[in-house]
Amino acid sequence: MSAKEQQPDNRPLNGVRILDIGTALAGPFGGTLLGEFGAEVIKIEHPTGDLLRKAPPLYQGSSLFWAVEGRNKKSITLNLSKPQAQQLLKELVRVSDVVIENYQPGTLEKWNLGYEELQKYNEEIILTRVSGFGQSGPYSSRPGFDSVGMAMGGLTYLTGYPDSPPVRPGPAVCDYFTGTLNALGTMIALYHRDAKKGKGQWLDVSLYETIFRISEYTAAAYDKLGVIRERSGSRHASVAPSGNFRTKDEQWVVLIPAGDAIFGRLMRAMGREDLIGNPRFDSMGKRLENAPEIQAIVASWVGQHTLEEVCSILNQAEVPVSKLYNIQDIFEDPHYQERGNLIEIDDPGVGRVRVQGVTPRLAGTPGGVVRPAPTLGQHNEEIYCGLLGYPPEELTRLKEEGVI
């Protein structure tokens, strides 16, 4: 499905204008999500460009990362360290609904762009503030990136195998989840302002807190039981058997038979009905106590069958199972194809390229990708001249002076 084929005309956030003055991912991803559902997102970049524009991998000198996450935005340039640029931003605030930023706390105040100042230009403005450690507290002034947020939030410590060092959990989970929560918080603030006839407000979203929030039961277990949760490899810490298992043909599958009923279905599918009532395995607690034994039994069975056999047998038995997909598997999978999870966009830097589609899916007012990632400053004239009313010659002067 191409971007053109899925262009919607009734996206639910049409009419909402967002100024994205952040950089990289944790702040801007919130704007990306809201842009997919109709918000007009104006990406405000330093004249040298957002660092994501230079992030590898590159194709013919252009970032594939930027092609994915810069979509549905307009780009203007503005050097916010200059007083005249700060005034231009305030003029944009006057005609906007939301500002999203992810500078170190205190940076906006240093530029005279703090929330109280912005409210002088628009009392209803919503300011979403994303940072590594929050806007308050002893660590608030520290720089923070995705890996630091995952480390302090407790995720990295839990990732890996018990007898091995902690490892990074793959993609930029912290940045993406923080971006998702900043979009959620922004929507809540907009709803309060517009549907509840409330006021504008500012939001405090931090990297470490988003990770800590999804750390399951670790806080309660430490508080009540004194238990420090440790790494459990691919096995779910609360479910045994579970995890990644190697098949006869050297492929990998994941199994997660959570609950006694599914465990029973797994044992019957394996031809091991004798284990269903075995006192070592007849409850979740007992299976966890004897996890090494039951893990080995399942691993042995999986290892005697091919990937196709394992998935066929267990899907028929209604036991949750999946091959461990790489990106080639995703591109070739009929379920991905049927649901249009890969869409094709015509990016000015990399050409036609397939990227992730939009989620969640709204039945009545679906989102969509209606514009590719913009070139740097592509919309300067549209925004400065069209929206703010500056004459073209003023735009030339601002560029010569390094303001835009």
CSV table of C-alpha atoms in Angstrom, one decimal:
chain,number,residue,atom,x,y,z
A,1,MET,CA,0.0,0.0,0.0
A,2,SER,CA,1.4,3.4,-0.9
A,3,ALA,CA,1.1,6.5,1.1
A,4,LYS,CA,-1.1,8.0,-1.6
A,5,GLU,CA,-3.5,5.1,-1.5
A,6,GLN,CA,-4.2,5.4,2.2
A,7,GLN,CA,-4.5,9.2,2.4
A,8,PRO,CA,-7.4,9.8,4.8
A,9,ASP,CA,-9.5,13.0,4.8
A,10,ASN,CA,-11.1,12.6,8.2
A,11,ARG,CA,-8.2,12.0,10.5
A,12,PRO,CA,-9.3,12.8,14.0
A,13,LEU,CA,-6.6,15.4,14.9
A,14,ASN,CA,-7.1,17.6,11.8
A,15,GLY,CA,-6.9,21.2,13.0
A,16,VAL,CA,-4.4,20.6,15.8
A,17,ARG,CA,-1.1,22.4,15.3
A,18,ILE,CA,2.0,21.1,17.0
A,19,LEU,CA,5.4,22.7,17.2
A,20,ASP,CA,8.1,20.0,17.4
A,21,ILE,CA,11.2,21.7,18.7
A,22,GLY,CA,12.8,18.5,19.9
A,23,THR,CA,15.6,16.5,18.5
A,24,ALA,CA,16.3,12.8,17.7
A,25,LEU,CA,13.5,10.5,19.0
A,26,ALA,CA,12.0,10.6,22.5
A,27,GLY,CA,10.4,14.0,22.0
A,28,PRO,CA,9.8,14.1,18.2
A,29,PHE,CA,8.3,10.5,18.1
A,30,GLY,CA,5.3,11.8,20.0
A,31,GLY,CA,4.8,14.4,17.2
A,32,THR,CA,5.2,11.7,14.6
A,33,LEU,CA,2.4,9.6,16.2
A,34,LEU,CA,0.0,12.6,16.5
A,35,GLY,CA,0.8,13.6,12.9
A,36,GLU,CA,-0.3,10.2,11.7
A,37,PHE,CA,-3.7,11.0,13.0
A,38,GLY,CA,-4.0,14.4,11.4
A,39,ALA,CA,-2.2,16.9,13.5
A,40,GLU,CA,-0.2,19.5,11.6
A,41,VAL,CA,3.3,18.9,13.0
A,42,ILE,CA,5.8,21.7,12.3
A,43,LYS,CA,9.3,20.3,12.8
A,44,ILE,CA,11.5,23.2,14.0
A,45,GLU,CA,15.2,22.4,13.3
A,46,HIS,CA,18.5,24.1,13.8
A,47,PRO,CA,19.7,25.3,10.4
A,48,THR,CA,22.2,22.5,10.5
A,49,GLY,CA,19.4,19.9,10.7
A,50,ASP,CA,18.1,17.4,13.3
A,51,LEU,CA,20.7,14.8,14.2
A,52,LEU,CA,18.3,12.0,13.1
A,53,ARG,CA,18.9,13.3,9.5
A,54,LYS,CA,22.5,12.0,9.8
A,55,ALA,CA,21.7,8.8,11.7
A,56,PRO,CA,22.8,5.6,9.9
A,57,PRO,CA,22.1,3.5,8.0
A,58,LEU,CA,22.3,5.8,5.0
A,59,TYR,CA,21.1,5.2,1.4
A,60,GLN,CA,22.8,7.5,-1.1
A,61,GLY,CA,23.8,9.8,1.7
A,62,SER,CA,20.3,10.1,3.2
A,63,SER,CA,19.2,8.6,6.5
A,64,LEU,CA,16.8,5.7,6.4
A,65,PHE,CA,16.0,6.4,10.1
A,66,TRP,CA,14.9,9.9,9.2
A,67,ALA,CA,12.8,8.6,6.3
A,68,VAL,CA,10.9,6.5,8.8
A,69,GLU,CA,10.4,8.9,11.7
A,70,GLY,CA,10.3,12.3,10.0
A,71,ARG,CA,7.2,11.5,8.1
A,72,ASN,CA,4.0,13.6,8.3
A,73,LYS,CA,5.9,16.7,9.4
A,74,LYS,CA,6.7,20.0,7.9
A,75,SER,CA,10.2,21.3,8.4
A,76,ILE,CA,11.3,24.9,9.1
A,77,THR,CA,14.7,26.0,10.3
A,78,LEU,CA,15.2,28.2,13.4
A,79,ASN,CA,18.3,28.8,15.5
A,80,LEU,CA,16.6,29.1,19.0
A,81,SER,CA,19.8,30.4,20.6
A,82,LYS,CA,19.3,33.7,18.8
A,83,PRO,CA,16.9,36.3,20.3
A,84,GLN,CA,15.1,37.0,17.0
A,85,ALA,CA,14.5,33.3,16.6
A,86,GLN,CA,13.0,33.1,20.0
A,87,GLN,CA,10.6,35.8,19.1
A,88,LEU,CA,9.7,33.9,15.9
A,89,LEU,CA,8.9,30.8,18.0
A,90,LYS,CA,6.7,32.9,20.3
A,91,GLU,CA,4.8,34.1,17.2
A,92,LEU,CA,4.3,30.5,16.2
A,93,VAL,CA,3.1,29.6,19.7
A,94,ARG,CA,0.4,32.3,19.3
A,95,VAL,CA,-1.2,30.2,16.5
A,96,SER,CA,-0.5,26.7,17.8
A,97,ASP,CA,-1.9,24.2,20.3
A,98,VAL,CA,1.1,22.2,21.5
A,99,VAL,CA,4.9,22.5,21.8
A,100,ILE,CA,6.9,19.3,22.2
A,101,GLU,CA,10.6,19.7,23.4
A,102,ASN,CA,13.3,17.4,24.8
A,103,TYR,CA,16.1,19.7,25.7
A,104,GLN,CA,17.9,19.4,29.0
A,105,PRO,CA,15.8,21.1,31.8
A,106,GLY,CA,16.5,24.8,32.0
A,107,THR,CA,17.4,25.2,28.3
A,108,LEU,CA,14.1,26.8,27.4
A,109,GLU,CA,14.3,29.1,30.4
A,110,LYS,CA,17.8,30.1,29.4
A,111,TRP,CA,16.3,31.1,26.0
A,112,ASN,CA,13.4,32.9,27.6
A,113,LEU,CA,11.0,30.3,26.3
A,114,GLY,CA,9.8,28.7,29.5
A,115,TYR,CA,6.1,27.9,30.0
A,116,GLU,CA,5.2,31.1,31.8
A,117,GLU,CA,6.7,33.1,28.9
A,118,LEU,CA,5.0,31.0,26.2
A,119,GLN,CA,1.7,31.5,28.0
A,120,LYS,CA,2.0,35.3,27.5
A,121,TYR,CA,1.5,34.6,23.8
A,122,ASN,CA,-1.1,31.8,24.2
A,123,GLU,CA,-2.7,31.0,27.5
A,124,GLU,CA,-4.0,27.7,26.1
A,125,ILE,CA,-0.7,26.4,24.9
A,126,ILE,CA,0.3,22.9,26.0
A,127,LEU,CA,4.0,22.3,26.5
A,128,THR,CA,5.2,18.7,26.6
A,129,ARG,CA,8.6,18.5,28.2
A,130,VAL,CA,10.6,15.3,27.6
A,131,SER,CA,14.0,14.8,29.4
A,132,GLY,CA,16.2,12.0,30.7
A,133,PHE,CA,15.4,12.5,34.4
A,134,GLY,CA,12.4,14.9,34.7
A,135,GLN,CA,12.2,18.6,35.3
A,136,SER,CA,12.9,18.3,39.0
A,137,GLY,CA,15.1,16.2,41.3
A,138,PRO,CA,18.8,15.9,41.9
A,139,TYR,CA,19.5,14.4,38.5
A,140,SER,CA,17.3,16.7,36.4
A,141,SER,CA,20.2,18.6,34.9
A,142,ARG,CA,22.0,15.6,33.6
A,143,PRO,CA,21.9,14.7,29.9
A,144,GLY,CA,20.0,11.5,29.2
A,145,PHE,CA,19.7,9.3,26.2
A,146,ASP,CA,17.8,6.0,25.4
A,147,SER,CA,20.4,3.7,26.9
A,148,VAL,CA,20.7,5.8,30.1
A,149,GLY,CA,17.0,5.7,30.6
A,150,MET,CA,16.8,1.9,30.1
A,151,ALA,CA,19.7,1.5,32.6
A,152,MET,CA,18.3,3.8,35.3
A,153,GLY,CA,14.7,2.5,34.8
A,154,GLY,CA,15.9,-1.0,35.5
A,155,LEU,CA,15.4,-2.7,32.1
A,156,THR,CA,19.0,-3.2,31.1
A,157,TYR,CA,19.8,-5.0,34.4
A,158,LEU,CA,17.0,-7.5,33.6
A,159,THR,CA,18.0,-8.1,30.0
A,160,GLY,CA,20.2,-11.1,29.2
A,161,TYR,CA,21.0,-14.5,30.8
A,162,PRO,CA,21.7,-15.1,34.5
A,163,ASP,CA,25.4,-16.1,33.9
A,164,SER,CA,26.1,-13.3,31.5
A,165,PRO,CA,26.5,-9.5,31.6
A,166,PRO,CA,23.4,-7.3,31.1
A,167,VAL,CA,22.8,-6.3,27.4
A,168,ARG,CA,21.0,-3.5,25.6
A,169,PRO,CA,17.4,-4.6,24.8
A,170,GLY,CA,17.7,-4.2,21.0
A,171,PRO,CA,15.9,-1.2,19.5
A,172,ALA,CA,15.5,2.2,21.2
A,173,VAL,CA,12.7,0.9,23.4
A,174,CYS,CA,13.1,3.8,25.9
A,175,ASP,CA,12.9,6.6,23.3
A,176,TYR,CA,10.0,5.0,21.5
A,177,PHE,CA,8.0,4.3,24.7
A,178,THR,CA,8.7,7.8,26.1
A,179,GLY,CA,7.5,9.2,22.7
A,180,THR,CA,4.4,7.2,23.0
A,181,LEU,CA,3.7,8.4,26.5
A,182,ASN,CA,4.4,12.0,25.5
A,183,ALA,CA,1.8,11.6,22.7
A,184,LEU,CA,-0.7,10.1,25.2
A,185,GLY,CA,0.0,12.9,27.8
A,186,THR,CA,-0.4,15.5,25.1
A,187,MET,CA,-3.8,14.1,24.0
A,188,ILE,CA,-4.9,14.0,27.7
A,189,ALA,CA,-4.0,17.6,28.1
A,190,LEU,CA,-5.7,18.6,24.8
A,191,TYR,CA,-8.9,16.7,25.9
A,192,HIS,CA,-8.9,18.4,29.3
A,193,ARG,CA,-8.4,21.8,27.6
A,194,ASP,CA,-10.9,21.4,24.8
A,195,ALA,CA,-13.6,18.9,25.9
A,196,LYS,CA,-13.5,19.8,29.6
A,197,LYS,CA,-13.1,23.5,28.9
A,198,GLY,CA,-9.9,23.5,31.0
A,199,LYS,CA,-6.7,25.5,30.5
A,200,GLY,CA,-3.3,24.9,28.9
A,201,GLN,CA,-0.7,23.1,31.0
A,202,TRP,CA,2.8,21.6,30.8
A,203,LEU,CA,3.7,18.0,31.0
A,204,ASP,CA,6.8,16.3,32.5
A,205,VAL,CA,7.8,13.1,30.8
A,206,SER,CA,11.1,11.4,31.5
A,207,LEU,CA,13.0,8.5,30.0
A,208,TYR,CA,13.8,6.6,33.2
A,209,GLU,CA,10.2,6.9,34.5
A,210,THR,CA,8.6,5.4,31.4
A,211,ILE,CA,10.9,2.4,31.7
A,212,PHE,CA,10.3,2.1,35.5
A,213,ARG,CA,6.5,2.2,34.9
A,214,ILE,CA,6.6,-1.0,32.7
A,215,SER,CA,8.9,-3.0,35.1
A,216,GLU,CA,6.0,-5.3,36.0
A,217,TYR,CA,6.0,-6.4,39.7
A,218,THR,CA,9.6,-5.6,40.5
A,219,ALA,CA,8.9,-2.7,42.9
A,220,ALA,CA,6.1,-4.6,44.8
A,221,ALA,CA,8.2,-7.8,45.1
A,222,TYR,CA,11.2,-5.9,46.5
A,223,ASP,CA,9.0,-3.9,48.9
A,224,LYS,CA,7.0,-6.9,50.3
A,225,LEU,CA,9.4,-9.8,49.7
A,226,GLY,CA,12.8,-8.2,49.6
A,227,VAL,CA,13.4,-9.9,46.2
A,228,ILE,CA,15.7,-8.2,43.7
A,229,ARG,CA,14.6,-9.5,40.3
A,230,GLU,CA,17.4,-11.0,38.2
A,231,ARG,CA,17.9,-11.8,34.6
A,232,SER,CA,16.0,-14.9,33.3
A,233,GLY,CA,17.2,-15.1,29.7
A,234,SER,CA,14.5,-15.7,27.2
A,235,ARG,CA,12.2,-17.3,29.7
A,236,HIS,CA,9.4,-15.2,31.1
A,237,ALA,CA,10.2,-14.6,34.8
A,238,SER,CA,6.7,-15.7,35.8
A,239,VAL,CA,6.0,-18.6,33.4
A,240,ALA,CA,7.7,-22.0,33.0
A,241,PRO,CA,8.1,-23.5,30.6
A,242,SER,CA,8.5,-20.5,28.3
A,243,GLY,CA,11.1,-18.7,26.1
A,244,ASN,CA,13.0,-19.3,22.9
A,245,PHE,CA,13.7,-22.9,21.8
A,246,ARG,CA,15.8,-24.2,18.9
A,247,THR,CA,14.1,-26.5,16.4
A,248,LYS,CA,15.5,-29.5,14.6
A,249,ASP,CA,16.2,-27.4,11.5
A,250,GLU,CA,18.2,-24.8,13.5
A,251,GLN,CA,15.3,-22.2,13.6
A,252,TRP,CA,14.0,-20.6,16.8
A,253,VAL,CA,10.5,-20.5,18.2
A,254,VAL,CA,9.0,-18.8,21.3
A,255,LEU,CA,6.5,-20.5,23.5
A,256,ILE,CA,4.5,-18.9,26.3
A,257,PRO,CA,2.0,-21.4,27.8
A,258,ALA,CA,0.8,-19.1,30.6
A,259,GLY,CA,-1.8,-20.7,32.8
A,260,ASP,CA,-2.6,-24.3,33.7
A,261,ALA,CA,-5.1,-24.9,30.8
A,262,ILE,CA,-2.5,-23.9,28.1
A,263,PHE,CA,0.2,-25.9,29.9
A,264,GLY,CA,-2.1,-28.9,29.6
A,265,ARG,CA,-2.7,-28.3,25.9
A,266,LEU,CA,1.1,-28.1,25.4
A,267,MET,CA,1.7,-31.3,27.2
A,268,ARG,CA,-1.0,-33.1,25.2
A,269,ALA,CA,0.4,-31.8,21.9
A,270,MET,CA,3.8,-33.1,23.0
A,271,GLY,CA,2.4,-36.5,23.9
A,272,ARG,CA,3.2,-35.9,27.6
A,273,GLU,CA,-0.1,-36.2,29.2
A,274,ASP,CA,1.6,-37.8,32.1
A,275,LEU,CA,3.1,-34.5,33.1
A,276,ILE,CA,-0.2,-32.7,33.4
A,277,GLY,CA,-1.0,-34.0,36.9
A,278,ASN,CA,2.6,-34.5,38.0
A,279,PRO,CA,3.0,-32.8,41.4
A,280,ARG,CA,6.1,-31.1,40.2
A,281,PHE,CA,4.3,-29.3,37.4
A,282,ASP,CA,0.6,-29.1,38.4
A,283,SER,CA,0.6,-25.4,39.2
A,284,MET,CA,2.4,-22.3,37.9
A,285,GLY,CA,4.3,-22.1,41.2
A,286,LYS,CA,5.4,-25.7,41.0
A,287,ARG,CA,6.5,-25.3,37.4
A,288,LEU,CA,8.6,-22.2,38.4
A,289,GLU,CA,10.2,-24.2,41.2
A,290,ASN,CA,11.1,-26.9,38.8
A,291,ALA,CA,11.8,-24.6,35.8
A,292,PRO,CA,15.1,-26.2,34.7
A,293,GLU,CA,13.4,-29.6,34.4
A,294,ILE,CA,10.3,-28.6,32.5
A,295,GLN,CA,12.4,-26.2,30.3
A,296,ALA,CA,14.6,-29.1,29.3
A,297,ILE,CA,11.7,-31.4,28.5
A,298,VAL,CA,10.1,-28.8,26.2
A,299,ALA,CA,13.5,-28.0,24.6
A,300,SER,CA,14.1,-31.7,23.9
A,301,TRP,CA,10.7,-32.0,22.2
A,302,VAL,CA,11.1,-28.9,20.1
A,303,GLY,CA,14.6,-30.0,19.1
A,304,GLN,CA,13.1,-33.2,17.6
A,305,HIS,CA,10.8,-31.3,15.2
A,306,THR,CA,11.2,-28.8,12.4
A,307,LEU,CA,10.0,-25.2,12.7
A,308,GLU,CA,7.0,-26.0,10.5
A,309,GLU,CA,6.1,-29.0,12.5
A,310,VAL,CA,6.3,-27.2,15.9
A,311,CYS,CA,4.2,-24.3,14.7
A,312,SER,CA,1.7,-26.5,13.0
A,313,ILE,CA,1.2,-28.8,16.0
A,314,LEU,CA,1.1,-26.0,18.6
A,315,ASN,CA,-1.2,-23.7,16.6
A,316,GLN,CA,-3.6,-26.6,16.1
A,317,ALA,CA,-3.4,-27.2,19.9
A,318,GLU,CA,-4.0,-23.4,20.6
A,319,VAL,CA,-0.7,-23.0,22.3
A,320,PRO,CA,0.8,-19.5,21.8
A,321,VAL,CA,3.8,-20.0,19.5
A,322,SER,CA,5.8,-18.0,16.9
A,323,LYS,CA,8.9,-18.2,14.9
A,324,LEU,CA,11.4,-15.5,15.9
A,325,TYR,CA,11.0,-13.2,12.9
A,326,ASN,CA,13.8,-11.2,11.3
A,327,ILE,CA,13.0,-8.4,8.9
A,328,GLN,CA,13.1,-10.7,5.9
A,329,ASP,CA,10.5,-12.9,7.5
A,330,ILE,CA,8.4,-9.9,8.1
A,331,PHE,CA,8.6,-8.7,4.5
A,332,GLU,CA,7.6,-12.2,3.3
A,333,ASP,CA,4.8,-13.0,5.8
A,334,PRO,CA,1.3,-13.1,4.4
A,335,HIS,CA,-0.3,-11.8,7.6
A,336,TYR,CA,1.9,-8.6,7.4
A,337,GLN,CA,0.9,-8.3,3.8
A,338,GLU,CA,-2.8,-8.8,4.3
A,339,ARG,CA,-3.0,-6.2,7.0
A,340,GLY,CA,-0.8,-3.6,5.1
A,341,ASN,CA,1.8,-3.4,7.8
A,342,LEU,CA,4.4,-2.2,5.3
A,343,ILE,CA,3.5,0.9,3.3
A,344,GLU,CA,5.5,2.4,0.5
A,345,ILE,CA,6.4,6.1,0.6
A,346,ASP,CA,8.2,8.3,-1.9
A,347,ASP,CA,10.9,9.9,0.1
A,348,PRO,CA,12.9,12.8,-1.3
A,349,GLY,CA,16.1,11.5,0.0
A,350,VAL,CA,16.0,7.7,-0.5
A,351,GLY,CA,13.3,7.3,-3.1
A,352,ARG,CA,10.5,4.8,-2.9
A,353,VAL,CA,10.9,2.8,0.3
A,354,ARG,CA,8.8,0.5,2.4
A,355,VAL,CA,8.4,1.4,6.0
A,356,GLN,CA,6.2,0.5,9.0
A,357,GLY,CA,2.5,1.4,8.7
A,358,VAL,CA,0.3,3.2,11.2
A,359,THR,CA,-1.0,1.7,14.4
A,360,PRO,CA,-3.4,1.7,16.2
A,361,ARG,CA,-6.2,1.2,13.6
A,362,LEU,CA,-9.3,3.4,14.0
A,363,ALA,CA,-12.3,2.0,12.2
A,364,GLY,CA,-14.0,5.3,11.6
A,365,THR,CA,-11.2,7.8,11.5
A,366,PRO,CA,-8.0,5.9,10.5
A,367,GLY,CA,-4.6,7.5,10.5
A,368,GLY,CA,-2.2,7.5,7.6
A,369,VAL,CA,1.1,8.7,6.1
A,370,VAL,CA,0.2,11.6,3.9
A,371,ARG,CA,3.6,13.2,3.4
A,372,PRO,CA,7.2,11.8,3.4
A,373,ALA,CA,9.9,13.1,5.7
A,374,PRO,CA,10.6,16.7,4.6
A,375,THR,CA,13.9,18.1,3.4
A,376,LEU,CA,15.6,20.6,5.7
A,377,GLY,CA,13.6,23.9,5.8
A,378,GLN,CA,11.3,22.7,3.1
A,379,HIS,CA,8.4,24.6,4.5
A,380,ASN,CA,10.1,27.9,5.6
A,381,GLU,CA,8.2,30.0,3.0
A,382,GLU,CA,4.9,28.3,3.8
A,383,ILE,CA,5.1,28.9,7.5
A,384,TYR,CA,7.0,32.2,7.8
A,385,CYS,CA,5.4,33.9,4.9
A,386,GLY,CA,2.1,32.1,4.6
A,387,LEU,CA,1.3,31.6,8.3
A,388,LEU,CA,3.1,34.5,10.0
A,389,GLY,CA,2.9,36.9,7.1
A,390,TYR,CA,6.6,37.7,6.7
A,391,PRO,CA,7.6,39.1,3.2
A,392,PRO,CA,10.0,36.9,1.2
A,393,GLU,CA,12.8,39.5,1.5
A,394,GLU,CA,12.6,39.3,5.3
A,395,LEU,CA,13.1,35.5,5.0
A,396,THR,CA,16.2,36.1,3.0
A,397,ARG,CA,17.6,38.5,5.6
A,398,LEU,CA,16.8,36.0,8.5
A,399,LYS,CA,18.7,33.3,6.6
A,400,GLU,CA,21.7,35.6,6.0
A,401,GLU,CA,21.8,36.4,9.7
A,402,GLY,CA,21.7,32.8,10.7
A,403,VAL,CA,18.3,33.1,12.4
A,404,ILE,CA,16.7,30.5,10.1
